[in-house]
Amino acid sequence: MERPTTRPTTPTTSRPDGLEDRFTRTVAADERIEPRDWMPDGYRATLLRQIAQHAHSEIIGMQPEANWITRAPSLRRKAILIAKVQDEAGHGLYLYSAAETLGASRDELLDGLHSGRHKYSSIFNYPTLTWADVGAIGWLVDGAAITNQVPLCRCSYGPYARAMTRICKEESFHQRQGYESLYALSHGTPAQRAMAQDAVDRWWWPSLMMFGPPDDESPRTAQSMAWKIKRHTNDELRQRFVDICVPQAEALGLTLPDPELRWNEERGHHDFGPIDWAEFRAVLRGDGPCNEQRIGLRRAAHAEGAWVREAAAAYAGKHGLAA
Ligand SMILES: [Fe+2]
Ligand SMILES: [Fe+2]
Protein backbone atom coordinates (compact mmCIF):
# COMPACT_ATOMS: atom_id res chain seq x y z
CA MET A 1 0.00 0.00 0.00
CA GLU A 2 1.88 3.01 -1.17
CA ARG A 3 0.85 6.51 -0.33
CA PRO A 4 2.30 9.26 -2.48
CA THR A 5 3.94 11.79 -0.18
CA THR A 6 7.15 12.59 -2.04
CA ARG A 7 8.16 12.79 -5.65
CA PRO A 8 10.21 9.93 -7.09
CA THR A 9 13.92 10.57 -6.87
CA THR A 10 15.96 10.15 -10.00
CA PRO A 11 19.74 10.28 -9.81
CA THR A 12 20.70 13.07 -12.17
CA THR A 13 24.41 13.55 -11.65
CA SER A 14 26.91 10.77 -12.09
CA ARG A 15 29.34 10.29 -9.22
CA PRO A 16 32.96 10.72 -10.31
CA ASP A 17 34.10 7.67 -8.33
CA GLY A 18 32.02 5.36 -10.56
CA LEU A 19 29.88 4.11 -7.67
CA GLU A 20 26.68 5.22 -9.28
CA ASP A 21 27.62 3.54 -12.56
CA ARG A 22 28.28 0.35 -10.65
CA PHE A 23 24.86 0.61 -8.96
CA THR A 24 23.17 1.16 -12.32
CA ARG A 25 25.04 -1.74 -13.94
CA THR A 26 24.22 -4.09 -11.05
CA VAL A 27 20.51 -3.27 -11.27
CA ALA A 28 20.51 -3.55 -15.07
CA ALA A 29 22.18 -6.98 -14.89
CA ASP A 30 19.49 -8.22 -12.45
CA GLU A 31 22.11 -8.70 -9.77
CA ARG A 32 21.59 -7.75 -6.12
CA ILE A 33 22.46 -4.56 -4.28
CA GLU A 34 23.81 -5.47 -0.83
CA PRO A 35 23.83 -3.35 2.37
CA ARG A 36 27.49 -2.24 2.04
CA ASP A 37 27.10 -1.19 -1.62
CA TRP A 38 26.66 2.45 -2.55
CA MET A 39 23.04 3.28 -3.39
CA PRO A 40 21.17 6.49 -4.25
CA ASP A 41 19.50 8.17 -1.25
CA GLY A 42 16.11 7.86 -2.94
CA TYR A 43 16.58 4.09 -3.43
CA ARG A 44 17.43 3.67 0.25
CA ALA A 45 14.49 5.83 1.37
CA THR A 46 12.02 4.05 -0.94
CA LEU A 47 13.11 0.63 0.27
CA LEU A 48 13.08 1.67 3.90
CA ARG A 49 9.55 3.03 3.62
CA GLN A 50 8.30 -0.06 1.78
CA ILE A 51 10.02 -2.64 3.99
CA ALA A 52 9.00 -0.86 7.22
CA GLN A 53 5.40 -0.63 6.03
CA HIS A 54 5.52 -4.30 5.12
CA ALA A 55 6.99 -5.31 8.51
CA HIS A 56 4.35 -3.29 10.37
CA SER A 57 1.60 -4.95 8.30
CA GLU A 58 2.86 -8.40 9.29
CA ILE A 59 2.69 -7.75 13.01
CA ILE A 60 -0.53 -5.70 12.99
CA GLY A 61 -2.00 -8.48 10.80
CA MET A 62 -1.57 -10.90 13.71
CA GLN A 63 -4.38 -9.16 15.62
CA PRO A 64 -7.51 -9.83 13.55
CA GLU A 65 -6.74 -13.54 13.36
CA ALA A 66 -5.48 -13.93 16.92
CA ASN A 67 -8.98 -12.77 17.83
CA TRP A 68 -10.22 -16.26 16.87
CA ILE A 69 -7.54 -18.50 18.43
CA THR A 70 -9.52 -19.15 21.61
CA ARG A 71 -12.69 -19.81 19.62
CA ALA A 72 -11.33 -22.03 16.82
CA PRO A 73 -13.88 -24.80 16.18
CA SER A 74 -11.46 -27.74 16.60
CA LEU A 75 -8.02 -28.60 17.92
CA ARG A 76 -6.75 -28.97 14.34
CA ARG A 77 -8.04 -25.55 13.30
CA LYS A 78 -6.61 -24.00 16.45
CA ALA A 79 -3.14 -25.53 15.87
CA ILE A 80 -3.14 -24.29 12.25
CA LEU A 81 -4.23 -20.79 13.26
CA ILE A 82 -1.63 -20.51 16.02
CA ALA A 83 1.08 -21.59 13.56
CA LYS A 84 -0.09 -19.01 11.04
CA VAL A 85 -0.16 -16.15 13.52
CA GLN A 86 3.34 -17.14 14.67
CA ASP A 87 4.49 -17.14 11.04
CA GLU A 88 3.30 -13.54 10.71
CA ALA A 89 5.40 -12.56 13.73
CA GLY A 90 8.36 -14.23 12.03
CA HIS A 91 7.68 -12.31 8.82
CA GLY A 92 7.76 -9.09 10.83
CA LEU A 93 11.10 -10.15 12.29
CA TYR A 94 12.72 -10.93 8.92
CA LEU A 95 11.49 -7.65 7.51
CA TYR A 96 12.54 -5.48 10.46
CA SER A 97 15.96 -7.12 10.12
CA ALA A 98 16.02 -6.29 6.38
CA ALA A 99 15.05 -2.67 7.17
CA GLU A 100 17.85 -2.45 9.76
CA THR A 101 20.42 -3.23 7.04
CA LEU A 102 19.43 0.12 5.48
CA GLY A 103 20.47 2.01 8.60
CA ALA A 104 17.26 2.30 10.63
CA SER A 105 17.22 1.01 14.21
CA ARG A 106 14.47 -1.27 15.49
CA ASP A 107 13.44 1.45 17.97
CA GLU A 108 13.07 4.02 15.18
CA LEU A 109 11.02 1.59 13.11
CA LEU A 110 8.66 0.70 15.94
CA ASP A 111 8.37 4.33 16.92
CA GLY A 112 7.31 5.10 13.33
CA LEU A 113 4.48 2.59 13.71
CA HIS A 114 3.40 3.57 17.22
CA SER A 115 3.43 7.31 16.50
CA GLY A 116 1.40 6.90 13.29
CA ARG A 117 4.22 8.30 11.09
CA HIS A 118 4.45 4.97 9.26
CA LYS A 119 1.54 3.22 7.59
CA TYR A 120 0.58 -0.44 7.55
CA SER A 121 -1.76 -2.26 5.19
CA SER A 122 -5.27 -0.82 5.54
CA ILE A 123 -6.82 -4.30 5.25
CA PHE A 124 -6.01 -5.03 8.88
CA ASN A 125 -8.28 -2.24 10.06
CA TYR A 126 -11.35 -4.35 9.24
CA PRO A 127 -12.89 -6.55 11.97
CA THR A 128 -13.05 -10.37 12.01
CA LEU A 129 -16.72 -10.89 12.86
CA THR A 130 -17.09 -14.66 12.40
CA TRP A 131 -14.95 -17.79 12.18
CA ALA A 132 -15.37 -17.72 8.39
CA ASP A 133 -13.35 -14.48 8.35
CA VAL A 134 -10.26 -16.51 9.26
CA GLY A 135 -10.78 -18.61 6.11
CA ALA A 136 -11.54 -15.56 3.96
CA ILE A 137 -8.41 -13.79 5.20
CA GLY A 138 -6.27 -16.84 4.38
CA TRP A 139 -7.74 -17.21 0.92
CA LEU A 140 -8.04 -13.56 -0.10
CA VAL A 141 -5.69 -11.49 2.07
CA ASP A 142 -2.80 -13.95 2.09
CA GLY A 143 -3.61 -14.69 -1.57
CA ALA A 144 -3.31 -10.99 -2.44
CA ALA A 145 -0.12 -10.79 -0.37
CA ILE A 146 1.43 -13.66 -2.36
CA THR A 147 0.48 -12.05 -5.68
CA ASN A 148 2.17 -8.85 -4.51
CA GLN A 149 5.16 -10.55 -2.95
CA VAL A 150 6.26 -13.27 -5.37
CA PRO A 151 7.75 -10.62 -7.71
CA LEU A 152 9.53 -9.10 -4.67
CA CYS A 153 11.63 -12.28 -4.44
CA ARG A 154 13.42 -10.75 -7.49
CA CYS A 155 13.73 -7.30 -5.89
CA SER A 156 17.10 -5.67 -6.57
CA TYR A 157 17.86 -5.28 -2.84
CA GLY A 158 19.37 -8.56 -1.59
CA PRO A 159 18.16 -8.69 2.05
CA TYR A 160 14.56 -7.87 1.04
CA ALA A 161 14.55 -10.39 -1.84
CA ARG A 162 15.90 -13.16 0.41
CA ALA A 163 13.39 -12.42 3.19
CA MET A 164 10.59 -12.55 0.63
CA THR A 165 11.63 -15.97 -0.66
CA ARG A 166 10.97 -17.55 2.72
CA ILE A 167 7.90 -15.43 3.45
CA CYS A 168 6.25 -16.46 0.18
CA LYS A 169 6.65 -20.15 1.00
CA GLU A 170 4.84 -19.59 4.30
CA GLU A 171 2.20 -17.32 2.73
CA SER A 172 1.28 -20.05 0.30
CA PHE A 173 0.57 -22.36 3.26
CA HIS A 174 -1.59 -19.58 4.73
CA GLN A 175 -3.52 -19.23 1.49
CA ARG A 176 -4.11 -22.98 1.21
CA GLN A 177 -5.33 -23.36 4.78
CA GLY A 178 -7.73 -20.45 4.33
CA TYR A 179 -9.09 -21.91 1.11
CA GLU A 180 -9.49 -25.35 2.68
CA SER A 181 -11.24 -23.90 5.72
CA LEU A 182 -13.65 -21.89 3.53
CA TYR A 183 -14.26 -24.98 1.38
CA ALA A 184 -15.33 -26.95 4.47
CA LEU A 185 -17.76 -24.16 5.39
CA SER A 186 -19.13 -23.62 1.89
CA HIS A 187 -19.83 -27.37 1.62
CA GLY A 188 -21.24 -27.60 5.16
CA THR A 189 -24.65 -26.72 6.59
CA PRO A 190 -26.72 -23.87 5.08
CA ALA A 191 -25.72 -21.67 8.05
CA GLN A 192 -22.00 -22.41 7.52
CA ARG A 193 -22.35 -21.71 3.82
CA ALA A 194 -24.07 -18.38 4.53
CA MET A 195 -21.29 -17.47 6.97
CA ALA A 196 -18.63 -18.22 4.32
CA GLN A 197 -20.46 -16.13 1.71
CA ASP A 198 -20.86 -13.22 4.14
CA ALA A 199 -17.13 -13.28 4.92
CA VAL A 200 -16.22 -13.25 1.22
CA ASP A 201 -18.69 -10.40 0.63
CA ARG A 202 -16.90 -8.30 3.27
CA TRP A 203 -13.27 -9.18 2.40
CA TRP A 204 -13.34 -9.12 -1.41
CA TRP A 205 -13.17 -5.37 -2.02
CA PRO A 206 -10.64 -4.57 0.74
CA SER A 207 -8.44 -7.34 -0.76
CA LEU A 208 -8.47 -5.59 -4.13
CA MET A 209 -7.45 -2.37 -2.36
CA MET A 210 -4.35 -4.15 -0.99
CA PHE A 211 -2.61 -3.59 -4.34
CA GLY A 212 -2.63 0.15 -3.70
CA PRO A 213 -4.06 3.05 -5.68
CA PRO A 214 -4.59 2.85 -9.45
CA ASP A 215 -1.45 3.29 -11.55
CA ASP A 216 -2.29 6.84 -12.58
CA GLU A 217 -2.41 7.81 -8.88
CA SER A 218 0.77 5.98 -7.91
CA PRO A 219 3.58 8.39 -8.80
CA ARG A 220 6.33 6.28 -7.19
CA THR A 221 5.69 3.20 -9.31
CA ALA A 222 7.77 4.22 -12.33
CA GLN A 223 10.88 4.92 -10.24
CA SER A 224 10.44 1.75 -8.18
CA MET A 225 10.20 -0.27 -11.39
CA ALA A 226 13.28 1.42 -12.87
CA TRP A 227 15.17 0.44 -9.70
CA LYS A 228 13.70 -3.10 -9.95
CA ILE A 229 12.22 -2.85 -6.49
CA LYS A 230 8.80 -3.38 -8.04
CA ARG A 231 8.39 -5.60 -11.11
CA HIS A 232 4.71 -4.94 -11.93
CA THR A 233 2.33 -2.05 -11.45
CA ASN A 234 -0.50 -2.04 -8.89
CA ASP A 235 -3.14 -2.49 -11.58
CA GLU A 236 -1.29 -5.39 -13.25
CA LEU A 237 -1.05 -7.25 -9.94
CA ARG A 238 -4.68 -6.50 -9.07
CA GLN A 239 -5.79 -7.91 -12.43
CA ARG A 240 -3.69 -11.02 -11.93
CA PHE A 241 -5.28 -11.56 -8.51
CA VAL A 242 -8.84 -11.20 -9.87
CA ASP A 243 -8.07 -13.68 -12.66
CA ILE A 244 -6.72 -16.20 -10.13
CA CYS A 245 -9.65 -15.81 -7.72
CA VAL A 246 -12.58 -16.20 -10.13
CA PRO A 247 -12.12 -19.96 -10.80
CA GLN A 248 -11.23 -20.55 -7.14
CA ALA A 249 -14.52 -18.90 -6.08
CA GLU A 250 -16.36 -21.17 -8.51
CA ALA A 251 -14.70 -24.23 -6.98
CA LEU A 252 -15.71 -22.97 -3.52
CA GLY A 253 -19.28 -22.51 -4.75
CA LEU A 254 -19.21 -18.91 -3.50
CA THR A 255 -20.04 -15.69 -5.33
CA LEU A 256 -17.67 -12.74 -5.56
CA PRO A 257 -19.69 -9.60 -4.68
CA ASP A 258 -19.27 -7.78 -7.97
CA PRO A 259 -22.12 -7.76 -10.54
CA GLU A 260 -19.72 -6.36 -13.17
CA LEU A 261 -17.25 -9.23 -12.89
CA ARG A 262 -17.05 -11.07 -16.21
CA TRP A 263 -14.55 -12.59 -18.62
CA ASN A 264 -13.42 -10.25 -21.38
CA GLU A 265 -12.44 -12.39 -24.34
CA GLU A 266 -10.70 -9.53 -26.12
CA ARG A 267 -8.46 -8.58 -23.17
CA GLY A 268 -7.98 -12.16 -22.02
CA HIS A 269 -8.78 -11.00 -18.47
CA HIS A 270 -11.77 -10.52 -16.20
CA ASP A 271 -13.37 -7.09 -16.12
CA PHE A 272 -14.42 -5.95 -12.67
CA GLY A 273 -16.43 -3.11 -11.14
CA PRO A 274 -15.11 0.16 -9.73
CA ILE A 275 -13.25 0.15 -6.41
CA ASP A 276 -14.42 2.53 -3.68
CA TRP A 277 -11.21 4.54 -3.32
CA ALA A 278 -12.91 6.98 -0.94
CA GLU A 279 -13.25 4.08 1.53
CA PHE A 280 -9.60 3.13 0.97
CA ARG A 281 -8.42 6.68 1.70
CA ALA A 282 -10.65 6.95 4.78
CA VAL A 283 -9.24 3.70 6.26
CA LEU A 284 -5.70 4.83 5.42
CA ARG A 285 -6.36 8.17 7.17
CA GLY A 286 -7.27 6.31 10.34
CA ASP A 287 -11.04 6.22 9.98
CA GLY A 288 -11.41 2.47 9.41
CA PRO A 289 -13.48 0.33 11.80
CA CYS A 290 -10.50 -0.90 13.85
CA ASN A 291 -7.59 1.58 13.39
CA GLU A 292 -7.61 2.81 16.99
CA GLN A 293 -8.02 -0.65 18.45
CA ARG A 294 -5.15 -2.09 16.40
CA ILE A 295 -2.61 0.60 17.20
CA GLY A 296 -3.77 0.79 20.85
CA LEU A 297 -3.18 -2.94 21.33
CA ARG A 298 0.21 -2.72 19.59
CA ARG A 299 1.37 0.13 21.83
CA ALA A 300 0.17 -1.75 24.92
CA ALA A 301 1.99 -4.94 23.81
CA HIS A 302 5.18 -2.92 23.28
CA ALA A 303 4.90 -1.33 26.75
CA GLU A 304 4.22 -4.71 28.38
CA GLY A 305 7.32 -6.14 26.69
CA ALA A 306 9.62 -3.41 28.06
CA TRP A 307 10.92 -5.69 30.83
CA VAL A 308 12.03 -8.27 28.23
CA ARG A 309 14.03 -5.66 26.30
CA GLU A 310 15.55 -4.33 29.54
CA ALA A 311 16.49 -7.84 30.70
CA ALA A 312 18.06 -8.63 27.31
CA ALA A 313 20.08 -5.39 27.40
CA ALA A 314 21.22 -6.09 31.00
CA TYR A 315 22.26 -9.63 30.04
CA ALA A 316 24.13 -8.38 26.99
CA GLY A 317 25.91 -5.73 29.13
CA LYS A 318 26.93 -8.31 31.71
CA HIS A 319 28.38 -10.65 29.08
CA GLY A 320 29.99 -7.97 26.97
CA LEU A 321 27.66 -8.58 24.02
CA ALA A 322 26.29 -5.87 21.75
CA ALA A 323 22.80 -4.96 23.02
FE1 LIG B 1 2.92 -12.71 6.40
FE1 LIG C 1 0.22 -14.70 5.92
Coordinates of C-alpha atoms and ligand atoms in Angstrom, one line a residue:
M1 CA 0.0 0.0 0.0
E2 CA 1.9 3.0 -1.2
R3 CA 0.9 6.5 -0.3
P4 CA 2.3 9.3 -2.5
T5 CA 3.9 11.8 -0.2
T6 CA 7.1 12.6 -2.0
R7 CA 8.2 12.8 -5.7
P8 CA 10.2 9.9 -7.1
T9 CA 13.9 10.6 -6.9
T10 CA 16.0 10.2 -10.0
P11 CA 19.7 10.3 -9.8
T12 CA 20.7 13.1 -12.2
T13 CA 24.4 13.5 -11.6
S14 CA 26.9 10.8 -12.1
R15 CA 29.3 10.3 -9.2
P16 CA 33.0 10.7 -10.3
D17 CA 34.1 7.7 -8.3
G18 CA 32.0 5.4 -10.6
L19 CA 29.9 4.1 -7.7
E20 CA 26.7 5.2 -9.3
D21 CA 27.6 3.5 -12.6
R22 CA 28.3 0.3 -10.6
F23 CA 24.9 0.6 -9.0
T24 CA 23.2 1.2 -12.3
R25 CA 25.0 -1.7 -13.9
T26 CA 24.2 -4.1 -11.0
V27 CA 20.5 -3.3 -11.3
A28 CA 20.5 -3.6 -15.1
A29 CA 22.2 -7.0 -14.9
D30 CA 19.5 -8.2 -12.4
E31 CA 22.1 -8.7 -9.8
R32 CA 21.6 -7.7 -6.1
I33 CA 22.5 -4.6 -4.3
E34 CA 23.8 -5.5 -0.8
P35 CA 23.8 -3.4 2.4
R36 CA 27.5 -2.2 2.0
D37 CA 27.1 -1.2 -1.6
W38 CA 26.7 2.5 -2.5
M39 CA 23.0 3.3 -3.4
P40 CA 21.2 6.5 -4.2
D41 CA 19.5 8.2 -1.3
G42 CA 16.1 7.9 -2.9
Y43 CA 16.6 4.1 -3.4
R44 CA 17.4 3.7 0.2
A45 CA 14.5 5.8 1.4
T46 CA 12.0 4.1 -0.9
L47 CA 13.1 0.6 0.3
L48 CA 13.1 1.7 3.9
R49 CA 9.6 3.0 3.6
Q50 CA 8.3 -0.1 1.8
I51 CA 10.0 -2.6 4.0
A52 CA 9.0 -0.9 7.2
Q53 CA 5.4 -0.6 6.0
H54 CA 5.5 -4.3 5.1
A55 CA 7.0 -5.3 8.5
H56 CA 4.3 -3.3 10.4
S57 CA 1.6 -5.0 8.3
E58 CA 2.9 -8.4 9.3
I59 CA 2.7 -7.7 13.0
I60 CA -0.5 -5.7 13.0
G61 CA -2.0 -8.5 10.8
M62 CA -1.6 -10.9 13.7
Q63 CA -4.4 -9.2 15.6
P64 CA -7.5 -9.8 13.5
E65 CA -6.7 -13.5 13.4
A66 CA -5.5 -13.9 16.9
N67 CA -9.0 -12.8 17.8
W68 CA -10.2 -16.3 16.9
I69 CA -7.5 -18.5 18.4
T70 CA -9.5 -19.2 21.6
R71 CA -12.7 -19.8 19.6
A72 CA -11.3 -22.0 16.8
P73 CA -13.9 -24.8 16.2
S74 CA -11.5 -27.7 16.6
L75 CA -8.0 -28.6 17.9
R76 CA -6.7 -29.0 14.3
R77 CA -8.0 -25.6 13.3
K78 CA -6.6 -24.0 16.4
A79 CA -3.1 -25.5 15.9
I80 CA -3.1 -24.3 12.3
L81 CA -4.2 -20.8 13.3
I82 CA -1.6 -20.5 16.0
A83 CA 1.1 -21.6 13.6
K84 CA -0.1 -19.0 11.0
V85 CA -0.2 -16.1 13.5
Q86 CA 3.3 -17.1 14.7
D87 CA 4.5 -17.1 11.0
E88 CA 3.3 -13.5 10.7
A89 CA 5.4 -12.6 13.7
G90 CA 8.4 -14.2 12.0
H91 CA 7.7 -12.3 8.8
G92 CA 7.8 -9.1 10.8
L93 CA 11.1 -10.1 12.3
Y94 CA 12.7 -10.9 8.9
L95 CA 11.5 -7.6 7.5
Y96 CA 12.5 -5.5 10.5
S97 CA 16.0 -7.1 10.1
A98 CA 16.0 -6.3 6.4
A99 CA 15.1 -2.7 7.2
E100 CA 17.9 -2.5 9.8
T101 CA 20.4 -3.2 7.0
L102 CA 19.4 0.1 5.5
G103 CA 20.5 2.0 8.6
A104 CA 17.3 2.3 10.6
S105 CA 17.2 1.0 14.2
R106 CA 14.5 -1.3 15.5
D107 CA 13.4 1.5 18.0
E108 CA 13.1 4.0 15.2
L109 CA 11.0 1.6 13.1
L110 CA 8.7 0.7 15.9
D111 CA 8.4 4.3 16.9
G112 CA 7.3 5.1 13.3
L113 CA 4.5 2.6 13.7
H114 CA 3.4 3.6 17.2
S115 CA 3.4 7.3 16.5
G116 CA 1.4 6.9 13.3
R117 CA 4.2 8.3 11.1
H118 CA 4.4 5.0 9.3
K119 CA 1.5 3.2 7.6
Y120 CA 0.6 -0.4 7.6
S121 CA -1.8 -2.3 5.2
S122 CA -5.3 -0.8 5.5
I123 CA -6.8 -4.3 5.2
F124 CA -6.0 -5.0 8.9
N125 CA -8.3 -2.2 10.1
Y126 CA -11.3 -4.3 9.2
P127 CA -12.9 -6.5 12.0
T128 CA -13.0 -10.4 12.0
L129 CA -16.7 -10.9 12.9
T130 CA -17.1 -14.7 12.4
W131 CA -14.9 -17.8 12.2
A132 CA -15.4 -17.7 8.4
D133 CA -13.4 -14.5 8.3
V134 CA -10.3 -16.5 9.3
G135 CA -10.8 -18.6 6.1
A136 CA -11.5 -15.6 4.0
I137 CA -8.4 -13.8 5.2
G138 CA -6.3 -16.8 4.4
W139 CA -7.7 -17.2 0.9
L140 CA -8.0 -13.6 -0.1
V141 CA -5.7 -11.5 2.1
D142 CA -2.8 -14.0 2.1
G143 CA -3.6 -14.7 -1.6
A144 CA -3.3 -11.0 -2.4
A145 CA -0.1 -10.8 -0.4
I146 CA 1.4 -13.7 -2.4
T147 CA 0.5 -12.1 -5.7
N148 CA 2.2 -8.9 -4.5
Q149 CA 5.2 -10.5 -2.9
V150 CA 6.3 -13.3 -5.4
P151 CA 7.8 -10.6 -7.7
L152 CA 9.5 -9.1 -4.7
C153 CA 11.6 -12.3 -4.4
R154 CA 13.4 -10.8 -7.5
C155 CA 13.7 -7.3 -5.9
S156 CA 17.1 -5.7 -6.6
Y157 CA 17.9 -5.3 -2.8
G158 CA 19.4 -8.6 -1.6
P159 CA 18.2 -8.7 2.0
Y160 CA 14.6 -7.9 1.0
A161 CA 14.5 -10.4 -1.8
R162 CA 15.9 -13.2 0.4
A163 CA 13.4 -12.4 3.2
M164 CA 10.6 -12.5 0.6
T165 CA 11.6 -16.0 -0.7
R166 CA 11.0 -17.6 2.7
I167 CA 7.9 -15.4 3.5
C168 CA 6.3 -16.5 0.2
K169 CA 6.7 -20.1 1.0
E170 CA 4.8 -19.6 4.3
E171 CA 2.2 -17.3 2.7
S172 CA 1.3 -20.0 0.3
F173 CA 0.6 -22.4 3.3
H174 CA -1.6 -19.6 4.7
Q175 CA -3.5 -19.2 1.5
R176 CA -4.1 -23.0 1.2
Q177 CA -5.3 -23.4 4.8
G178 CA -7.7 -20.4 4.3
Y179 CA -9.1 -21.9 1.1
E180 CA -9.5 -25.4 2.7
S181 CA -11.2 -23.9 5.7
L182 CA -13.7 -21.9 3.5
Y183 CA -14.3 -25.0 1.4
A184 CA -15.3 -27.0 4.5
L185 CA -17.8 -24.2 5.4
S186 CA -19.1 -23.6 1.9
H187 CA -19.8 -27.4 1.6
G188 CA -21.2 -27.6 5.2
T189 CA -24.6 -26.7 6.6
P190 CA -26.7 -23.9 5.1
A191 CA -25.7 -21.7 8.0
Q192 CA -22.0 -22.4 7.5
R193 CA -22.3 -21.7 3.8
A194 CA -24.1 -18.4 4.5
M195 CA -21.3 -17.5 7.0
A196 CA -18.6 -18.2 4.3
Q197 CA -20.5 -16.1 1.7
D198 CA -20.9 -13.2 4.1
A199 CA -17.1 -13.3 4.9
V200 CA -16.2 -13.3 1.2
D201 CA -18.7 -10.4 0.6
R202 CA -16.9 -8.3 3.3
W203 CA -13.3 -9.2 2.4
W204 CA -13.3 -9.1 -1.4
W205 CA -13.2 -5.4 -2.0
P206 CA -10.6 -4.6 0.7
S207 CA -8.4 -7.3 -0.8
L208 CA -8.5 -5.6 -4.1
M209 CA -7.4 -2.4 -2.4
M210 CA -4.3 -4.2 -1.0
F211 CA -2.6 -3.6 -4.3
G212 CA -2.6 0.2 -3.7
P213 CA -4.1 3.1 -5.7
P214 CA -4.6 2.8 -9.4
D215 CA -1.4 3.3 -11.6
D216 CA -2.3 6.8 -12.6
E217 CA -2.4 7.8 -8.9
S218 CA 0.8 6.0 -7.9
P219 CA 3.6 8.4 -8.8
R220 CA 6.3 6.3 -7.2
T221 CA 5.7 3.2 -9.3
A222 CA 7.8 4.2 -12.3
Q223 CA 10.9 4.9 -10.2
S224 CA 10.4 1.8 -8.2
M225 CA 10.2 -0.3 -11.4
A226 CA 13.3 1.4 -12.9
W227 CA 15.2 0.4 -9.7
K228 CA 13.7 -3.1 -10.0
I229 CA 12.2 -2.8 -6.5
K230 CA 8.8 -3.4 -8.0
R231 CA 8.4 -5.6 -11.1
H232 CA 4.7 -4.9 -11.9
T233 CA 2.3 -2.0 -11.5
N234 CA -0.5 -2.0 -8.9
D235 CA -3.1 -2.5 -11.6
E236 CA -1.3 -5.4 -13.2
L237 CA -1.1 -7.2 -9.9
R238 CA -4.7 -6.5 -9.1
Q239 CA -5.8 -7.9 -12.4
R240 CA -3.7 -11.0 -11.9
F241 CA -5.3 -11.6 -8.5
V242 CA -8.8 -11.2 -9.9
D243 CA -8.1 -13.7 -12.7
I244 CA -6.7 -16.2 -10.1
C245 CA -9.6 -15.8 -7.7
V246 CA -12.6 -16.2 -10.1
P247 CA -12.1 -20.0 -10.8
Q248 CA -11.2 -20.5 -7.1
A249 CA -14.5 -18.9 -6.1
E250 CA -16.4 -21.2 -8.5
A251 CA -14.7 -24.2 -7.0
L252 CA -15.7 -23.0 -3.5
G253 CA -19.3 -22.5 -4.7
L254 CA -19.2 -18.9 -3.5
T255 CA -20.0 -15.7 -5.3
L256 CA -17.7 -12.7 -5.6
P257 CA -19.7 -9.6 -4.7
D258 CA -19.3 -7.8 -8.0
P259 CA -22.1 -7.8 -10.5
E260 CA -19.7 -6.4 -13.2
L261 CA -17.2 -9.2 -12.9
R262 CA -17.1 -11.1 -16.2
W263 CA -14.5 -12.6 -18.6
N264 CA -13.4 -10.3 -21.4
E265 CA -12.4 -12.4 -24.3
E266 CA -10.7 -9.5 -26.1
R267 CA -8.5 -8.6 -23.2
G268 CA -8.0 -12.2 -22.0
H269 CA -8.8 -11.0 -18.5
H270 CA -11.8 -10.5 -16.2
D271 CA -13.4 -7.1 -16.1
F272 CA -14.4 -5.9 -12.7
G273 CA -16.4 -3.1 -11.1
P274 CA -15.1 0.2 -9.7
I275 CA -13.3 0.1 -6.4
D276 CA -14.4 2.5 -3.7
W277 CA -11.2 4.5 -3.3
A278 CA -12.9 7.0 -0.9
E279 CA -13.2 4.1 1.5
F280 CA -9.6 3.1 1.0
R281 CA -8.4 6.7 1.7
A282 CA -10.6 6.9 4.8
V283 CA -9.2 3.7 6.3
L284 CA -5.7 4.8 5.4
R285 CA -6.4 8.2 7.2
G286 CA -7.3 6.3 10.3
D287 CA -11.0 6.2 10.0
G288 CA -11.4 2.5 9.4
P289 CA -13.5 0.3 11.8
C290 CA -10.5 -0.9 13.9
N291 CA -7.6 1.6 13.4
E292 CA -7.6 2.8 17.0
Q293 CA -8.0 -0.6 18.5
R294 CA -5.1 -2.1 16.4
I295 CA -2.6 0.6 17.2
G296 CA -3.8 0.8 20.8
L297 CA -3.2 -2.9 21.3
R298 CA 0.2 -2.7 19.6
R299 CA 1.4 0.1 21.8
A300 CA 0.2 -1.8 24.9
A301 CA 2.0 -4.9 23.8
H302 CA 5.2 -2.9 23.3
A303 CA 4.9 -1.3 26.7
E304 CA 4.2 -4.7 28.4
G305 CA 7.3 -6.1 26.7
A306 CA 9.6 -3.4 28.1
W307 CA 10.9 -5.7 30.8
V308 CA 12.0 -8.3 28.2
R309 CA 14.0 -5.7 26.3
E310 CA 15.6 -4.3 29.5
A311 CA 16.5 -7.8 30.7
A312 CA 18.1 -8.6 27.3
A313 CA 20.1 -5.4 27.4
A314 CA 21.2 -6.1 31.0
Y315 CA 22.3 -9.6 30.0
A316 CA 24.1 -8.4 27.0
G317 CA 25.9 -5.7 29.1
K318 CA 26.9 -8.3 31.7
H319 CA 28.4 -10.6 29.1
G320 CA 30.0 -8.0 27.0
L321 CA 27.7 -8.6 24.0
A322 CA 26.3 -5.9 21.8
A323 CA 22.8 -5.0 23.0
Ligands
FE1 FE 2.9 -12.7 6.4
FE2 FE 0.2 -14.7 5.9

